């Protein structure tokens, strides 16, 4: 699964001196260039930024990745997760990583990741790693059979034969969830997609879209009380 | 749906003077008696508290209620949600409320709710309201046919005939999700339950359990691309 176009970036230099940013960083003992942009706190400073309404929402990634990593599909080791940010960073996620539930700590971890390019356990296991290269080379490296964007303007999934149909065949399928608050996927993400699919008649939050997709996948791929109960 | 035994309470008087609490409140300009207990920040102060490992986790409620309110089932107005805290508070949730995505703002809203007993929009609509009475009288008032606890030690749902079986009959069914980090449901919650059900072979976070249950309910109760896709 690819969590794409995440609204996650360090505070851009052009607003480092804005009072909202200066105050925020002073209170927390941080430097702007090593701090995540967060529209809840930097809203006033973000007004002049290009595409401001799409940026500064690490909470969306936080909710969504906790939903994904906590899923039975991930716990049964049948899922690989990557994070892709609007700034173009691509991050490999160790399926067994336990990310902070606390939002401040989650943000601090991502700040550390962006500075150091990887997060390891004390025993040296890599939990998160920034990868080199773009999405196109990433897709090729994985030999993905199909890249499926979840989008409210996509084709309804049941008209496509449902999730079983998408899963058939040998090579892995990648599902893409957009983790941005407004607008459409970026050109970079759209360029690697084979189809756009809609799983609900409602506009879903990224974490709800992720959980519904995972629930459908689990109903096909996992046996047991959860898998076959629907 | 009842989000039960939530680890949400104001900082108890016995630790108001602990340095971890004093520092936290001073930095944020808050008074301890009007501030939510949060183990991420008050861990050192909580060591002496009874049942400390079950308390001070408003993040669990935050994740779970956003998952619940964002669900297609809720958006189609087929769900009612109540919050029940370990301290015994019962809160009615307006299905159309849009709760803050930001954790600090969510906590501030709950603090305001506990102080004022209700939250209204500017036009006077009630969004959240603390109810009088206990769970037993609440169950009677709703005329619930069945109260189903989701629990990792419950009976596997597929052995019970799946979610369709539970939904049959006229009166409403209440599903109960525990929003606490450790241990079992309280005696108060267990006393109103008719059965305990397990929906996965894995131990699930509260928000993952909620989303899987909702996904199953939606597959039965909602038509459309999401409902029939599994």
XYZ file of C-alpha atoms in Angstrom:
460
model
C 0.000 0.000 0.000
C 1.222 3.454 -0.874
C 0.179 6.403 1.304
C 0.630 9.025 -1.366
C 1.037 12.780 -1.606
C 1.207 12.985 2.191
C 0.943 16.553 3.481
C 4.180 16.132 5.408
C 7.179 18.456 5.040
C 9.548 20.591 7.084
C 8.565 24.240 7.515
C 9.660 25.942 4.273
C 12.318 28.634 4.549
C 10.063 31.383 3.197
C 7.956 31.386 6.407
C 10.690 30.740 9.013
C 10.431 34.342 10.191
C 6.660 34.525 10.389
C 5.558 35.250 14.003
C 3.302 32.145 14.118
C 6.285 29.966 13.260
C 8.744 31.804 15.498
C 6.397 31.537 18.507
C 5.599 27.898 17.880
C 9.248 26.903 17.623
C 10.382 28.985 20.602
C 7.736 27.426 22.859
C 8.865 23.935 21.882
C 12.610 24.593 21.708
C 12.761 23.705 18.011
C 14.309 25.220 14.903
C 11.925 25.864 11.962
C 14.083 24.032 9.433
C 13.872 20.841 11.506
C 10.172 21.117 12.393
C 7.158 19.716 10.533
C 4.733 22.149 8.972
C 1.359 21.821 10.724
C -1.595 23.894 9.615
C -3.197 23.615 13.058
C -0.419 25.830 14.390
C 1.037 27.562 11.326
C -2.170 28.475 9.565
C -1.525 32.219 9.608
C 1.993 31.735 8.271
C 0.832 29.398 5.511
C -1.484 31.898 3.836
C 1.105 32.959 1.311
C 2.336 29.459 0.456
C 1.622 27.851 -2.893
C -1.009 25.042 -2.590
C -1.416 25.941 1.100
C -4.718 24.067 1.375
C -2.987 20.771 0.511
C -0.041 21.099 2.899
C 0.829 20.838 6.592
C -1.400 17.944 7.686
C 0.815 15.246 9.238
C -2.216 14.180 11.293
C -3.734 12.568 8.176
C -0.684 10.353 7.742
C -0.654 9.646 11.495
C -4.252 8.375 11.595
C -3.897 6.447 8.360
C -0.635 4.679 9.050
C -1.799 3.599 12.522
C -4.902 2.146 10.875
C -2.784 0.371 8.257
C -0.087 -1.006 10.557
C -2.683 -2.167 13.093
C -4.650 -4.110 10.484
C -4.915 -7.909 10.618
C -3.519 -7.952 7.054
C -0.353 -6.205 8.195
C -0.108 -8.282 11.364
C -0.262 -11.434 9.244
C 2.687 -10.087 7.238
C 0.787 -9.904 3.943
C 1.154 -6.169 3.451
C 3.997 -3.799 2.619
C 3.551 -0.081 3.237
C 5.313 2.912 1.717
C 4.884 6.597 2.476
C 5.211 9.142 -0.319
C 5.175 12.855 0.451
C 4.204 15.830 -1.682
C 7.850 16.851 -1.511
C 8.681 13.564 -3.283
C 10.165 11.612 -0.376
C 9.548 7.868 -0.439
C 9.757 5.993 2.863
C 9.891 2.247 3.375
C 7.973 1.145 6.473
C 8.947 -1.946 8.439
C 5.636 -3.828 8.916
C 6.491 -4.536 12.543
C 7.235 -0.936 13.551
C 5.112 0.357 16.420
C 4.675 4.066 15.747
C 3.898 6.576 18.512
C 0.206 6.996 19.280
C 0.935 10.466 20.603
C 0.838 13.067 17.837
C 3.751 15.184 19.109
C 5.957 12.108 19.364
C 4.922 10.939 15.913
C 5.889 14.306 14.463
C 9.218 14.246 16.288
C 9.929 10.807 14.828
C 9.194 11.995 11.294
C 11.408 15.050 11.867
C 14.198 12.715 12.962
C 13.576 10.508 9.904
C 13.831 13.454 7.519
C 17.071 14.580 9.166
C 18.765 11.192 9.456
C 17.117 9.337 6.528
C 16.416 6.285 8.645
C 15.174 5.180 12.060
C 16.632 2.075 13.641
C 15.923 0.157 16.823
C 18.643 -0.134 19.428
C 19.453 -3.567 18.014
C 19.974 -2.035 14.547
C 16.745 -3.075 12.811
C 15.544 -0.486 10.289
C 12.024 0.731 11.110
C 11.664 3.578 8.613
C 13.968 4.483 5.726
C 13.912 7.233 3.139
C 14.513 5.668 -0.276
C 16.303 7.170 -3.224
C 14.640 7.431 -6.603
C 11.190 8.314 -7.856
C 7.899 6.463 -7.909
C 8.408 5.180 -11.430
C 11.647 3.379 -10.591
C 10.074 2.173 -7.328
C 7.199 0.599 -9.252
C 9.635 -1.111 -11.608
C 11.771 -2.410 -8.758
C 8.733 -4.029 -7.147
C 7.481 -5.486 -10.416
C 3.964 -4.329 -9.579
C 1.289 -5.877 -11.773
C -1.155 -3.115 -11.119
C -1.305 0.223 -9.283
C -4.827 1.093 -8.117
C -5.676 4.599 -6.911
C -8.557 4.970 -4.468
C -10.386 8.060 -5.581
C -13.880 9.442 -5.145
C -14.040 10.023 -8.895
C -12.897 6.482 -9.769
C -14.858 3.588 -11.210
C -17.077 1.877 -8.587
C -15.274 -1.227 -7.364
C -18.280 -3.531 -7.679
C -18.601 -2.685 -11.375
C -15.033 -3.947 -11.731
C -15.960 -7.317 -10.261
C -14.952 -6.454 -6.699
C -11.709 -6.892 -4.861
C -11.252 -10.546 -5.844
C -10.931 -9.594 -9.476
C -8.193 -7.060 -8.715
C -6.235 -9.570 -6.660
C -6.025 -12.259 -9.342
C -2.744 -12.952 -11.033
C 0.710 -13.485 -9.700
C 2.540 -10.217 -9.193
C 1.704 -7.838 -6.353
C -0.961 -5.151 -6.611
C -0.367 -1.738 -5.034
C -3.275 0.265 -3.639
C -2.776 3.986 -3.297
C -4.443 6.114 -0.607
C -4.126 9.888 -0.845
C -3.132 11.463 2.479
C -3.820 15.114 1.655
C -6.760 17.285 2.741
C -7.914 18.768 -0.566
C -7.632 18.390 -4.307
C -6.419 15.538 -6.473
C -3.391 13.250 -6.630
C -0.188 14.768 -7.992
C 0.957 14.136 -11.537
C 3.796 11.948 -10.226
C 1.327 9.595 -8.529
C -1.162 9.579 -11.394
C 1.624 8.701 -13.808
C 2.233 5.308 -12.163
C -1.481 4.428 -11.758
C -3.297 1.923 -13.963
C -6.791 2.653 -12.703
C -8.828 4.752 -10.295
C -11.348 2.968 -8.121
C -14.116 4.188 -5.823
C -15.091 2.071 -2.812
C -17.874 4.206 -1.353
C -20.613 6.610 -2.356
C -19.273 8.962 0.306
C -16.162 11.100 0.394
C -14.001 9.203 2.877
C -11.213 10.369 5.150
C -7.928 8.707 4.163
C -7.938 6.489 7.259
C -11.505 5.328 6.623
C -10.709 4.576 2.975
C -7.652 2.598 4.090
C -9.578 0.580 6.661
C -12.401 -0.267 4.235
C -9.956 -1.390 1.578
C -8.027 -3.480 4.111
C -11.248 -5.009 5.406
C -12.154 -6.103 1.869
C -8.677 -7.509 1.270
C -8.800 -9.377 4.575
C -12.167 -10.909 3.710
C -10.445 -12.546 0.728
C -6.906 -13.124 1.990
C -7.307 -14.023 5.668
C -9.185 -16.920 7.212
C -10.652 -16.691 10.713
C -13.211 -14.755 12.712
C -12.569 -11.464 10.985
C -11.916 -12.687 7.480
C -15.044 -14.664 6.827
C -17.500 -12.941 9.111
C -18.949 -10.459 6.637
C -22.136 1.978 19.119
C -20.774 2.487 22.588
C -17.124 3.517 22.999
C -16.743 2.154 26.489
C -14.428 2.555 29.455
C -12.614 5.363 27.639
C -9.362 6.365 29.341
C -10.512 9.978 29.504
C -10.659 12.008 32.717
C -9.486 15.268 34.215
C -6.191 15.161 36.104
C -7.087 13.780 39.553
C -6.494 16.063 42.530
C -3.954 13.728 44.158
C -1.340 14.496 41.450
C -2.054 18.207 40.857
C 1.171 19.143 42.645
C 3.414 16.629 40.929
C 6.188 18.455 39.000
C 5.274 16.709 35.708
C 1.726 18.043 36.004
C 2.739 21.494 37.221
C 5.202 21.936 34.335
C 2.779 20.661 31.725
C -0.016 22.974 32.861
C 2.229 26.023 33.241
C 3.605 25.634 29.714
C 0.070 25.479 28.300
C -1.549 28.037 30.582
C -3.966 25.468 32.024
C -5.166 24.498 35.487
C -4.798 20.792 36.414
C -8.426 20.392 37.472
C -9.593 21.457 34.016
C -6.993 19.500 32.011
C -7.229 15.956 30.638
C -4.927 13.330 32.077
C -2.530 12.164 29.348
C 0.004 9.446 30.037
C 2.263 10.744 27.251
C 2.952 13.812 29.368
C 1.969 12.811 32.915
C 3.528 9.379 33.026
C 5.836 10.134 35.946
C 2.983 11.644 37.951
C 0.679 8.690 37.249
C 2.919 6.071 38.835
C 1.119 6.203 42.146
C -2.410 6.198 40.697
C -4.704 3.190 41.031
C -5.122 1.357 37.674
C -2.572 3.749 36.142
C -1.985 1.464 33.139
C -5.646 1.816 32.087
C -5.906 5.603 32.403
C -4.857 8.814 30.628
C -5.205 7.782 26.966
C -7.581 10.237 25.272
C -5.742 9.467 22.007
C -7.499 6.074 21.844
C -10.902 7.760 21.929
C -9.690 10.364 19.415
C -8.602 7.801 16.808
C -11.642 5.618 17.356
C -14.322 8.271 17.246
C -12.858 9.808 14.076
C -12.967 6.364 12.503
C -16.570 5.869 13.643
C -17.930 9.285 12.671
C -16.180 9.160 9.299
C -17.695 5.780 8.418
C -20.160 5.394 5.547
C -22.592 3.860 8.076
C -22.545 7.036 10.149
C -22.674 9.278 7.104
C -25.783 7.432 5.946
C -27.349 8.202 9.340
C -27.727 4.558 10.360
C -25.525 4.759 13.437
C -25.764 6.351 16.863
C -22.623 6.756 18.944
C -22.153 7.158 22.696
C -18.982 7.674 24.690
C -18.645 6.127 28.134
C -15.655 6.929 30.322
C -14.018 4.960 33.108
C -15.184 7.725 35.431
C -18.780 6.811 34.450
C -19.593 9.764 32.193
C -21.942 8.999 29.310
C -21.845 11.337 26.299
C -24.332 11.495 23.445
C -22.642 12.251 20.103
C -24.441 14.091 17.324
C -23.754 11.946 14.218
C -23.039 15.049 12.158
C -20.439 16.560 14.499
C -17.061 17.200 12.890
C -14.523 16.696 15.657
C -11.071 18.293 15.578
C -8.419 16.274 13.747
C -5.764 17.981 15.834
C -5.146 16.160 19.112
C -4.628 19.266 21.259
C -7.856 20.765 19.977
C -9.735 17.520 20.520
C -8.555 17.425 24.126
C -9.548 21.055 24.648
C -13.022 20.265 23.327
C -13.421 17.333 25.735
C -12.194 19.547 28.599
C -14.833 22.099 27.652
C -17.464 19.349 27.462
C -16.624 18.056 30.935
C -16.803 21.600 32.341
C -19.990 22.731 30.582
C -21.754 19.351 30.081
C -22.558 20.134 26.478
C -21.097 21.581 23.286
C -23.340 23.493 20.912
C -22.835 25.084 17.534
C -23.310 28.812 17.172
C -26.821 28.124 15.891
C -27.622 26.170 19.066
C -27.422 22.592 17.786
C -26.106 20.158 20.428
C -22.981 18.354 19.210
C -21.923 16.551 22.383
C -23.861 16.224 25.633
C -23.068 14.553 28.947
C -26.091 12.450 29.958
C -27.361 11.749 33.442
C -27.844 8.217 34.664
C -25.932 4.977 34.363
C -25.477 2.458 31.556
C -28.294 0.240 32.788
C -30.926 2.980 32.566
C -29.427 4.079 29.235
C -29.868 0.572 27.845
C -33.474 0.490 29.018
C -34.225 3.902 27.558
C -32.988 2.781 24.156
C -34.847 -0.534 24.289
C -31.739 -2.320 23.035
C -32.401 -5.874 21.900
C -28.828 -6.921 22.358
C -25.553 -5.472 23.644
C -22.503 -7.066 22.018
C -19.020 -6.551 23.452
C -16.087 -6.823 21.068
C -13.418 -8.663 23.002
C -10.356 -10.688 22.138
C -11.596 -13.425 24.483
C -15.118 -13.515 22.992
C -16.756 -16.128 20.806
C -15.572 -15.969 17.167
C -18.163 -14.074 15.159
C -18.301 -16.585 12.313
C -19.250 -19.352 14.748
C -22.232 -17.192 15.698
C -23.448 -17.072 12.103
C -21.729 -13.787 11.264
C -22.940 -10.230 11.455
C -26.219 -10.878 9.613
C -27.414 -13.147 12.396
C -26.753 -10.490 15.026
C -28.629 -7.861 13.045
C -31.868 -9.802 12.687
C -34.929 -8.742 14.601
C -36.542 -5.391 15.121
C -34.937 -3.509 17.991
C -31.501 -1.913 17.774
C -28.288 -3.759 18.591
C -25.479 -1.975 20.428
C -21.861 -2.865 19.743
C -19.341 -2.000 22.420
C -15.711 -1.112 21.690
C -13.331 -0.770 24.630
C -11.223 2.407 24.408
C -8.653 1.625 27.097
C -5.038 0.485 26.690
C -4.898 -2.558 28.983
C -7.051 -5.031 30.858
C -10.709 -5.917 30.581
C -14.023 -4.071 30.448
C -15.310 -2.654 33.727
C -18.005 -4.406 35.732
C -20.469 -1.646 34.787
C -20.011 -2.364 31.079
C -20.001 -6.146 31.451
C -23.243 -5.952 33.420
C -25.200 -4.629 30.426
C -23.639 -7.020 27.872
C -25.436 -10.053 26.457
C -22.472 -11.579 24.670
C -18.767 -11.141 23.917
C -17.666 -11.530 20.335
C -14.255 -11.746 18.680
C -13.833 -10.473 15.118
C -10.151 -11.241 14.550
C -7.460 -13.696 15.525
C -5.295 -10.694 16.374
C -5.424 -8.278 19.260
C -6.778 -5.147 17.579
C -6.419 -1.490 18.462
C -9.807 -0.010 19.355
C -9.955 1.997 16.125
C -9.122 -1.052 13.997
C -11.771 -3.122 15.797
C -14.301 -0.336 15.211
C -13.494 -0.040 11.510
C -13.692 -3.806 10.918
C -17.028 -4.035 12.680
C -18.362 -1.058 10.734
C -17.103 -2.528 7.469
C -19.021 -5.747 8.198
C -22.169 -3.826 9.117
C -21.877 -1.726 5.971
C -21.540 -4.835 3.795
C -25.003 -5.845 5.042
C -26.743 -2.504 5.579
C -25.465 -0.262 2.781
C -25.778 -0.712 -0.964
C -23.227 0.754 -3.345
C -19.566 0.480 -4.276
C -18.385 -0.039 -0.717
C -21.208 -2.125 0.610
C -21.225 -4.917 -1.898
C -17.621 -4.904 -2.999
C -16.267 -7.494 -0.557
